[in-house]
Coordinates of C-alpha atoms in Angstrom, one line a residue:
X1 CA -11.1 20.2 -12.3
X2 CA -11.2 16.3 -11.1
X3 CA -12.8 14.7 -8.3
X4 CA -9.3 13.6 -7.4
X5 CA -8.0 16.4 -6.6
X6 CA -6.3 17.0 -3.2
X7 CA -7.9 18.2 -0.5
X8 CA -6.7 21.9 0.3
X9 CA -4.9 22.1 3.5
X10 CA -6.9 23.9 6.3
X11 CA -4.4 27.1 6.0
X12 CA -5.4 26.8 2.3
X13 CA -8.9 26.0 2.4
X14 CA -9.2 29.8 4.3
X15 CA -7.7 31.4 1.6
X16 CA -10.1 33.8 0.0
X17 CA -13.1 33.4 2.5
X18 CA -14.7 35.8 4.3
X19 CA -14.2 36.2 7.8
X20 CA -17.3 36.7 9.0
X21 CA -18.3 33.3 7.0
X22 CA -15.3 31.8 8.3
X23 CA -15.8 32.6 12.0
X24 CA -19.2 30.7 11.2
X25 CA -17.7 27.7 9.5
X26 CA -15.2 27.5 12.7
X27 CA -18.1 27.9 15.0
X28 CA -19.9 25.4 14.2
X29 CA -17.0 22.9 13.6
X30 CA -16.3 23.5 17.1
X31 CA -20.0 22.7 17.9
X32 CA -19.4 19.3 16.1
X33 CA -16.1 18.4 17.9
X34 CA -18.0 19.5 22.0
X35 CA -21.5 18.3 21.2
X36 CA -21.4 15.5 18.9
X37 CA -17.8 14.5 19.8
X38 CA -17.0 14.3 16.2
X39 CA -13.9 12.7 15.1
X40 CA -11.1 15.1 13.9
X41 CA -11.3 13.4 10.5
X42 CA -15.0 14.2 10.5
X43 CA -14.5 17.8 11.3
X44 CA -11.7 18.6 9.4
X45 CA -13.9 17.4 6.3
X46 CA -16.7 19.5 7.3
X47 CA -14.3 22.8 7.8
X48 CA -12.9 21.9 4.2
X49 CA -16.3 21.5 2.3
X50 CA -17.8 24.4 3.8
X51 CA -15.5 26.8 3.5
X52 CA -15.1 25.7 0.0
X53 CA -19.0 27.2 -0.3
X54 CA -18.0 30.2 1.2
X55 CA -15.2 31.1 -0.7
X56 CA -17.4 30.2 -4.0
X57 CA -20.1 32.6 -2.5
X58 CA -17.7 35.7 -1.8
X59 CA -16.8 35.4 -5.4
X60 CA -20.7 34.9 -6.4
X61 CA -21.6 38.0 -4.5
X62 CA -23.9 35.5 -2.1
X63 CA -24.5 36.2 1.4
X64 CA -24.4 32.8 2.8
X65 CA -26.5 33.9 5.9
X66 CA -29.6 35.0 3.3
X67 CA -28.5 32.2 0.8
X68 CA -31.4 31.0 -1.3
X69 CA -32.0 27.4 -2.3
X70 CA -31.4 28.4 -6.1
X71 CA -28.2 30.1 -5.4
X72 CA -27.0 26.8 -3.6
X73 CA -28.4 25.0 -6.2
X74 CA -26.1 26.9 -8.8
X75 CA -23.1 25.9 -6.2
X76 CA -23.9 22.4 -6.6
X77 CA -24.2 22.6 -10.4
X78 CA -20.7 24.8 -10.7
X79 CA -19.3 21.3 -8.8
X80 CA -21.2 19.2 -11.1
X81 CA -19.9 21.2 -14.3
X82 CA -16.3 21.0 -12.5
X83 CA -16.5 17.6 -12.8
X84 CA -16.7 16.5 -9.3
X85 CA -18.2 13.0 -8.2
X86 CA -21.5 12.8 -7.3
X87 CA -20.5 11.3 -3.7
X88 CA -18.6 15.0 -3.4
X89 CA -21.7 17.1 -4.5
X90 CA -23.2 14.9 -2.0
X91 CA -21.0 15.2 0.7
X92 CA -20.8 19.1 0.2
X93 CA -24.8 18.5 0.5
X94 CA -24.9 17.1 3.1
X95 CA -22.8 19.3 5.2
X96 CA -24.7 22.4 4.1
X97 CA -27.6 20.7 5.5
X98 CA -26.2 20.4 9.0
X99 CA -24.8 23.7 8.5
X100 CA -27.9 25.4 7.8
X101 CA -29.6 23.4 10.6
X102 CA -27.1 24.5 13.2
X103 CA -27.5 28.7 12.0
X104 CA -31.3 28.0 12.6
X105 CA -30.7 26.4 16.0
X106 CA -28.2 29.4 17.4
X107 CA -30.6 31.9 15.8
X108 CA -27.8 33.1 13.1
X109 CA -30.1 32.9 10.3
X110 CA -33.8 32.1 9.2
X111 CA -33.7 30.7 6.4
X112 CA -32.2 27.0 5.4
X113 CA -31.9 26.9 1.5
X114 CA -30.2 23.5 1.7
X115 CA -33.2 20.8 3.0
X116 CA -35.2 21.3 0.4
X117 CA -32.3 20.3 -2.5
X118 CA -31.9 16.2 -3.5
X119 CA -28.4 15.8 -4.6
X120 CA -27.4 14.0 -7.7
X121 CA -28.5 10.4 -7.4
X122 CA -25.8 7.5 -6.9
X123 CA -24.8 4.4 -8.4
X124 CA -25.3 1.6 -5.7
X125 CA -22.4 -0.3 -5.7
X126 CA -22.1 -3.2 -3.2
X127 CA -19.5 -4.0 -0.7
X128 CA -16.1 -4.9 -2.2
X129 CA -15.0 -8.6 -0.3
X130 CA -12.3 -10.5 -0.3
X131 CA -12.6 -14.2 -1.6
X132 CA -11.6 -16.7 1.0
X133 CA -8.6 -18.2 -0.8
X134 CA -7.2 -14.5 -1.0
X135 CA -7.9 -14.3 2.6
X136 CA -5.2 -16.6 3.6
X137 CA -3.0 -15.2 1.3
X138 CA -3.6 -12.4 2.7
X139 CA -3.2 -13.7 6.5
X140 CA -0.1 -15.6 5.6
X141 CA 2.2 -12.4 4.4
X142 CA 3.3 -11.5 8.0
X143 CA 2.5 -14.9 10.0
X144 CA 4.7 -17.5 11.7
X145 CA 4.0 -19.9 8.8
X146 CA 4.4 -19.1 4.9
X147 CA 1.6 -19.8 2.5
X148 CA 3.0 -23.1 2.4
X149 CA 3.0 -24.1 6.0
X150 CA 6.8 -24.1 6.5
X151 CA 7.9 -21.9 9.6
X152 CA 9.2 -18.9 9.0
X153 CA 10.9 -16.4 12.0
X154 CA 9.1 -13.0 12.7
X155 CA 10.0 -9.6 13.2
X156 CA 8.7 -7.6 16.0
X157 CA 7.0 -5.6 13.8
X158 CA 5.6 -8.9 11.8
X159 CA 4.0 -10.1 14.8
X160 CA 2.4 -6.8 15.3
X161 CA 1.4 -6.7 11.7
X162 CA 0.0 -10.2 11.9
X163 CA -2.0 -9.3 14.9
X164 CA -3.8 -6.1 13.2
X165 CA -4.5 -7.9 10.6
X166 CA -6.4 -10.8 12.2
X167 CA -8.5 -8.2 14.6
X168 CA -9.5 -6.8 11.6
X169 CA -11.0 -9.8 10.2
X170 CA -12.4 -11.0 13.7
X171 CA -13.5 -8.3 14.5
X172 CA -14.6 -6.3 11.7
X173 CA -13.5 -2.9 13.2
X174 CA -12.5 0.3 11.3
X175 CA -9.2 1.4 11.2
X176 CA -9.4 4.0 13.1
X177 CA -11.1 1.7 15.8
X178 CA -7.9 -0.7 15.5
X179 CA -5.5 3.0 16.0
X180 CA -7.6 3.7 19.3
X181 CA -8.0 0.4 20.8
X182 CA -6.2 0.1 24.2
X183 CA -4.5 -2.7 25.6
X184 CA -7.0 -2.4 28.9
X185 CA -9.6 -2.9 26.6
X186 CA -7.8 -6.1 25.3
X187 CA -9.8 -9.4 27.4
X188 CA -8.3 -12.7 26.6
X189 CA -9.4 -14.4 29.5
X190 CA -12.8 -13.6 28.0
X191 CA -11.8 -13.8 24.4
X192 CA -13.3 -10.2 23.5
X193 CA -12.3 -6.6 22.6
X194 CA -13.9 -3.4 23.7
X195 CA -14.1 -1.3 21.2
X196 CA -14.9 2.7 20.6
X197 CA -16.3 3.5 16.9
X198 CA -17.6 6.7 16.0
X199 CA -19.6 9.3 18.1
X200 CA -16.9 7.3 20.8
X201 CA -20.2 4.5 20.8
X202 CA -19.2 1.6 22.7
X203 CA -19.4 -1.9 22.0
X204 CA -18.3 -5.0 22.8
X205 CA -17.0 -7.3 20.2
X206 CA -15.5 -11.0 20.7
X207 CA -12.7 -12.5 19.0
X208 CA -12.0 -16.3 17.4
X209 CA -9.2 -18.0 19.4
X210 CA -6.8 -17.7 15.6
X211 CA -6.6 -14.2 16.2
X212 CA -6.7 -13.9 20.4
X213 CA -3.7 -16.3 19.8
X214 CA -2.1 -13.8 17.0
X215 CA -2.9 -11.0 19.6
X216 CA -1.5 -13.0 22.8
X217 CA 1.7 -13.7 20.8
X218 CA 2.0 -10.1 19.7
X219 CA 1.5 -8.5 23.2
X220 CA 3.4 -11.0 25.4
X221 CA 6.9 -10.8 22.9
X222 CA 6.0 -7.7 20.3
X223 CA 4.7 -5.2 21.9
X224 CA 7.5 -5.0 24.6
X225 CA 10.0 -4.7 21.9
X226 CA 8.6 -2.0 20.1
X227 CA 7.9 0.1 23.4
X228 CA 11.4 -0.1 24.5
X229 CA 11.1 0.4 28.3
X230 CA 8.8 3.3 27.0
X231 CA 4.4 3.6 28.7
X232 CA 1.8 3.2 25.5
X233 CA -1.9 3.0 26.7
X234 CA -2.8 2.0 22.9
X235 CA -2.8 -2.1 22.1
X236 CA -1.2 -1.4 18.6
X237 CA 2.3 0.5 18.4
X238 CA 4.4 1.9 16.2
X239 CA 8.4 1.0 15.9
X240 CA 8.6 4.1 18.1
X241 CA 6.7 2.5 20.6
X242 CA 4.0 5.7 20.1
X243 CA 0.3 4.6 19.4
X244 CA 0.1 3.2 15.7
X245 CA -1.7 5.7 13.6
X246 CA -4.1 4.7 10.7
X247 CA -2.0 5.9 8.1
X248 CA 0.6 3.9 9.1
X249 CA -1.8 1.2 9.1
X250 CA -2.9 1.2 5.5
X251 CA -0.1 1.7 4.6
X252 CA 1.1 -1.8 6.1
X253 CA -2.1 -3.5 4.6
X254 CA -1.3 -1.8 1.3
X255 CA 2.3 -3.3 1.3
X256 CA 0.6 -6.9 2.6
X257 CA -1.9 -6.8 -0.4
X258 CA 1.4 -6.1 -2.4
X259 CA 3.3 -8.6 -1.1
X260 CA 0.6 -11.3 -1.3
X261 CA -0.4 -10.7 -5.1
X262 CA -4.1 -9.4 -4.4
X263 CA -5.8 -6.6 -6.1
X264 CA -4.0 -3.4 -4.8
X265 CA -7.6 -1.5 -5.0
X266 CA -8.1 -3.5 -2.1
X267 CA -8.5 -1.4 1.2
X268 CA -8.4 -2.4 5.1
X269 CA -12.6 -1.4 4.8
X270 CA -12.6 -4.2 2.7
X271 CA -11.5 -6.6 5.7
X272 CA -15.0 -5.5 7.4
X273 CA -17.2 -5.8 4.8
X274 CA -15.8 -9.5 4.5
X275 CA -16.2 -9.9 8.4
X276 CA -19.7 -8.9 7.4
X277 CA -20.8 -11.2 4.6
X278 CA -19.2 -14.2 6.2
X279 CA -20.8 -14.2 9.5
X280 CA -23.6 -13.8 7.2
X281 CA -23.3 -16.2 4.8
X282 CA -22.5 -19.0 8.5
X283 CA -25.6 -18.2 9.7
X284 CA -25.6 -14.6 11.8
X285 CA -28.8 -13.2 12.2
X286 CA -28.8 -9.5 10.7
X287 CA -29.1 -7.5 14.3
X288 CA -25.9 -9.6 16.0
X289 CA -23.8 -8.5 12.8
X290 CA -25.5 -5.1 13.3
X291 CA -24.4 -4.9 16.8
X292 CA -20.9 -6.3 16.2
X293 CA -20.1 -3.8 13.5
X294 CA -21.3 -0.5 15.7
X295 CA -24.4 0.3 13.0
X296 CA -26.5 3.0 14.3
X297 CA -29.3 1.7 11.7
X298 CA -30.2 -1.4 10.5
X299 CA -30.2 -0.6 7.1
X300 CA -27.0 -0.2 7.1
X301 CA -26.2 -3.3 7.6
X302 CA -28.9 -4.7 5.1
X303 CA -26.6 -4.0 2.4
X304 CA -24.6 -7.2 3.4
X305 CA -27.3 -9.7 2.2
X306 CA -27.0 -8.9 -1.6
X307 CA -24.0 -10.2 -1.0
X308 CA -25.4 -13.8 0.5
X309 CA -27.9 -14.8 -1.8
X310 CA -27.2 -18.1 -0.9
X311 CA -28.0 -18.0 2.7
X312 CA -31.2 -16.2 1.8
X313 CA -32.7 -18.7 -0.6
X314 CA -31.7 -21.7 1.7
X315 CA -33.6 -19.4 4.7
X316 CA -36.6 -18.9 2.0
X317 CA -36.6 -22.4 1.7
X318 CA -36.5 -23.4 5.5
X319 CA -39.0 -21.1 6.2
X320 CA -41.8 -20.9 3.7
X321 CA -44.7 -23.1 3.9
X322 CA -44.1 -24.4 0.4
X323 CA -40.0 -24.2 0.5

């Protein structure tokens, strides 16, 4: 079995578990939706992995309630023997871990067989980012201008494009941050966004003038079009004039990568991690670029200055006594 294998479908995933175990798994998804306000992504993925462990233990003859950490460990193995990645036995992990936590908390079981298990260690890989000169290639697919300056006319639907893909860049925001964002939240007098990332955590982020101008354009002559006389609270919209969902916006940055000759492994995440290193790299102290991308932790965002050695020796060199 692959690691690339589709995910089973949440009719499918239920298939074979045991509804007792099930009712569990459904429980505490709906805890994670009410009290964390987890994204719908976020708890499908949980309802999938878990009830992938319970259907495993209803064919292993394991009572997930009195599960022991050995018998979870031989789930984690039958994975790793199955050929999954090690970022899946991870995942899986990881949500038996907040499983088990939860059963303790509403008193459903006693014992937690998961927090005492490391999962398979991980190759560090850094950041993938897009090289400046690829940048404006990429910027130039749907924009007013070709790559060589001329003028070219735009679509209603190549403004809009252009304009998702420069908030992107300025502002380094997920996709699904770029699906929610609402036109109130929209302030070019003040040449910001507000923006809702995950856990609905607000933040404020601003924007260069390039893409407020990309955006103005957009929402003054675009967006009006594509709502035809129809009410949208969302900024970005679809040719229907209905809020444009994130699968129809890879799918556009898949076709602009296309169309503009760059490595199609490249992914809209790729577009933050670039915002990243390049405020980085112009001199942004770590906590701004913390604060602008929505990181709970700050080592998250340390991740970003392997990718600026530069900046870091020239800061070694302004700072230490003998630099």
């Amino acid at each position: 079995m692959s690691s690339e294998l589709r995910e089973p479908s949440d009719a499918e995933a239920s298939l074979g578990c045991d509804p007792a175990a099930e009712a569990l798994v459904g429980a505490f998804c709906e805890a994670l939706r009410v009290e964390r306000n987890a994204s719908p992504h976020t708890v499908r993925a949980y309802r999938v992995d878990l009830t992938d462990y319970a259907r495993w233990a209803l064919r292993s003859g394991v009572d997930p309630l009195s599960a022991t950490h050995r018998q979870v460990r031989r789930y984690l193995g039958e994975l790793d023997r199955a050929q999954y990645s090690r970022t899946t036995v991870n995942r899986r992990l990881s949500a038996l871990r907040s499983f088990y936590r939860w059963l303790n908390v509403t008193g459903a079981a006693e014992g937690d067989p998961a927090s005492i298990l490391q999962g398979p260690k991980q190759r560090k890989s850094l950041p993938h980012v897009i090289r400046p000169a690829d940048m404006a290639r990429l910027l130039s697919v749907y924009s007013g201008r070709d790559a060589a300056g001329a003028p070219r006319e735009q679509s209603a639907s190549d403004m809009r494009n252009q304009a998702l893909l420069e908030f992107l860049y300025a502002c380094g925001a997920r996709v699904s941050e770029a699906s929610g964002l609402l036109a109130a939240d929209v302030d070019f007098a003040l040449g910001q966004v507000k923006v809702f990332g995950k856990g609905a955590k607000e933040r404020i982020v601003p924007i260069h003038e390039m893409a407020a101008l990309s955006m103005r354009t957009y929402a003054s002559l675009a967006r009006p079009q594509l709502l035809r006389e129809r009410s949208c609270a969302h900024f970005f919209v679809s040719t229907r004039g209905n809020q444009m969902g994130t699968d129809a916006m890879r799918k556009m940055f898949k076709e602009a990568v296309r169309r503009a000759g760059l490595d199609e492994s490249l992914s809209p995440h790729d577009m933050r991690h670039t915002f990243a290193t390049d405020l980085l790299n112009g001199g942004a102290d770590l906590r701004t670029v913390q604060e602008m991308l929505g990181h709970a932790s700050l080592s998250t965002t340390q991740v970003y200055t392997h990718l600026t050695p530069g900046r870091l020796k020239d800061v070694h060199e302004r700072a230490h006594p003998r630099g």
